[in-house]
Amino acid sequence: TSIIDFPNFLLQVLRISNDAVSLDDKKLLSHFKNNQQEPYEFIKRLLKARVLFDRYCIKREQVEGENWRWKMCQVKEGNNRYPNTFEKDEKQENDKLIMLQSMFQVTTYGNTYKTWLFELLKILMDDQEVKSADNLLEKMTSQIVLLYPSILKKPDGLGTSWILFNYTDYLLWELYCDEVRGKGSLNTEDHSQKDLIIKINEAKDKFNKFKFVQRNSIEHLFPQSHVEQLHNSKIAGREKNETMNCFGNLCLISRSSNSSYSNNYPNHKKDHAKRKDKNESLKQLIMFQSFNTDGTWNTVEIEKHDEEITKFL
């Protein structure tokens, strides 16, 4: 299944030759009227963009027993007709490209205003040849700060941008991919993120099955209704409400999951997520792995996670 419909794809290609074109399908006809295109040249550009889009952009693939997954594939003859776009030595980078694109997709999930997709198509159209997955990954990653400058801003409670939560999950998955997946034993002695890697390793089955889905609700792991039960902060000047709303106590999940958690205590939420096999947020998984040995999630644990994840970002 394509991540964009045809009218919006036409706009994407039209904008490549004219930055003044907006990615709003309501203006499709007026844009074509006001931006006279030589038909044959436009059709050639459209065909090239279509071929590149099919090969280097993600799709949703129905998978038996797995419901669906994100895929970036090429077309070949033989039994395996749709292998990964980048194979063998570049499989890890191929997986990172899938995860990075799906992160963009769930952040801007409508058909219109897919600026990230436009930037990707422009990269592909400008290159005579996409030389490697690593090269494309580097170029895509460099666009994140340009497209979403809010990721550089300090988290702001419920005002924290969704992209910061999504990008945090991507970076956590990338750390899993580089330091945990496929390794027989962990070597964290000289690694600055060793505590985080150990937690990831403890939840590696969840990390391995993780995929980006639409999420639109910021969850307080320690519930707001019980704010008075938070312990006093060890950080001078931080009030209980500040601890409650700091990045260390927040994650991005679906609205339905947030409702199902209700105002339960953190240990109940952790049990509920395990029972329902919830796997929406890698940051939430790290929070669950950060509970005290007695199952406590309070001010000390929140502040430790806040410091850990802020340092990581």
mmCIF file with all atom_site columns, C-alpha atoms in Angstrom, residues 2 35 49-50 63 66 72 92 98 100 107 122 137-138 171 191 200 223 230 253 303 306 310:
data_model
loop_
_atom_site.group_PDB
_atom_site.id
_atom_site.type_symbol
_atom_site.label_atom_id
_atom_site.label_alt_id
_atom_site.label_comp_id
_atom_site.label_asym_id
_atom_site.label_entity_id
_atom_site.label_seq_id
_atom_site.pdbx_PDB_ins_code
_atom_site.Cartn_x
_atom_site.Cartn_y
_atom_site.Cartn_z
_atom_site.occupancy
_atom_site.B_iso_or_equiv
_atom_site.pdbx_formal_charge
_atom_site.auth_seq_id
_atom_site.auth_comp_id
_atom_site.auth_asym_id
_atom_site.auth_atom_id
_atom_site.pdbx_PDB_model_num
ATOM 1  C CA . SER A 1 2   ? 1.376  3.397   -0.973  1.00 0.00 ? 2   SER A CA 1
ATOM 2  C CA . ASN A 1 35  ? 2.818  26.465  -13.672 1.00 0.00 ? 35  ASN A CA 1
ATOM 3  C CA . ALA A 1 49  ? 10.078 9.945   -9.698  1.00 0.00 ? 49  ALA A CA 1
ATOM 4  C CA . ARG A 1 50  ? 7.700  6.971   -9.779  1.00 0.00 ? 50  ARG A CA 1
ATOM 5  C CA . VAL A 1 63  ? 1.999  -10.173 6.207   1.00 0.00 ? 63  VAL A CA 1
ATOM 6  C CA . GLU A 1 66  ? 1.916  -10.448 11.474  1.00 0.00 ? 66  GLU A CA 1
ATOM 7  C CA . MET A 1 72  ? 11.275 -0.845  1.274   1.00 0.00 ? 72  MET A CA 1
ATOM 8  C CA . GLN A 1 92  ? 21.262 -2.960  8.578   1.00 0.00 ? 92  GLN A CA 1
ATOM 9  C CA . ILE A 1 98  ? 12.661 1.803   6.836   1.00 0.00 ? 98  ILE A CA 1
ATOM 10 C CA . LEU A 1 100 ? 13.481 6.444   9.807   1.00 0.00 ? 100 LEU A CA 1
ATOM 11 C CA . THR A 1 107 ? 4.443  12.067  12.322  1.00 0.00 ? 107 THR A CA 1
ATOM 12 C CA . LYS A 1 122 ? 14.449 15.660  -4.276  1.00 0.00 ? 122 LYS A CA 1
ATOM 13 C CA . LEU A 1 137 ? 20.522 7.445   5.392   1.00 0.00 ? 137 LEU A CA 1
ATOM 14 C CA . GLU A 1 138 ? 23.010 10.228  6.095   1.00 0.00 ? 138 GLU A CA 1
ATOM 15 C CA . LEU A 1 171 ? 17.404 6.699   18.211  1.00 0.00 ? 171 LEU A CA 1
ATOM 16 C CA . HIS A 1 191 ? 30.325 2.582   26.031  1.00 0.00 ? 191 HIS A CA 1
ATOM 17 C CA . ILE A 1 200 ? 17.489 -2.376  25.806  1.00 0.00 ? 200 ILE A CA 1
ATOM 18 C CA . PRO A 1 223 ? -0.550 9.685   36.798  1.00 0.00 ? 223 PRO A CA 1
ATOM 19 C CA . LEU A 1 230 ? 5.307  12.099  44.407  1.00 0.00 ? 230 LEU A CA 1
ATOM 20 C CA . ILE A 1 253 ? 1.162  6.325   22.844  1.00 0.00 ? 253 ILE A CA 1
ATOM 21 C CA . GLU A 1 303 ? 14.635 12.091  37.486  1.00 0.00 ? 303 GLU A CA 1
ATOM 22 C CA . ASP A 1 306 ? 15.000 12.199  32.620  1.00 0.00 ? 306 ASP A CA 1
ATOM 23 C CA . THR A 1 310 ? 18.255 13.853  27.923  1.00 0.00 ? 310 THR A CA 1
#
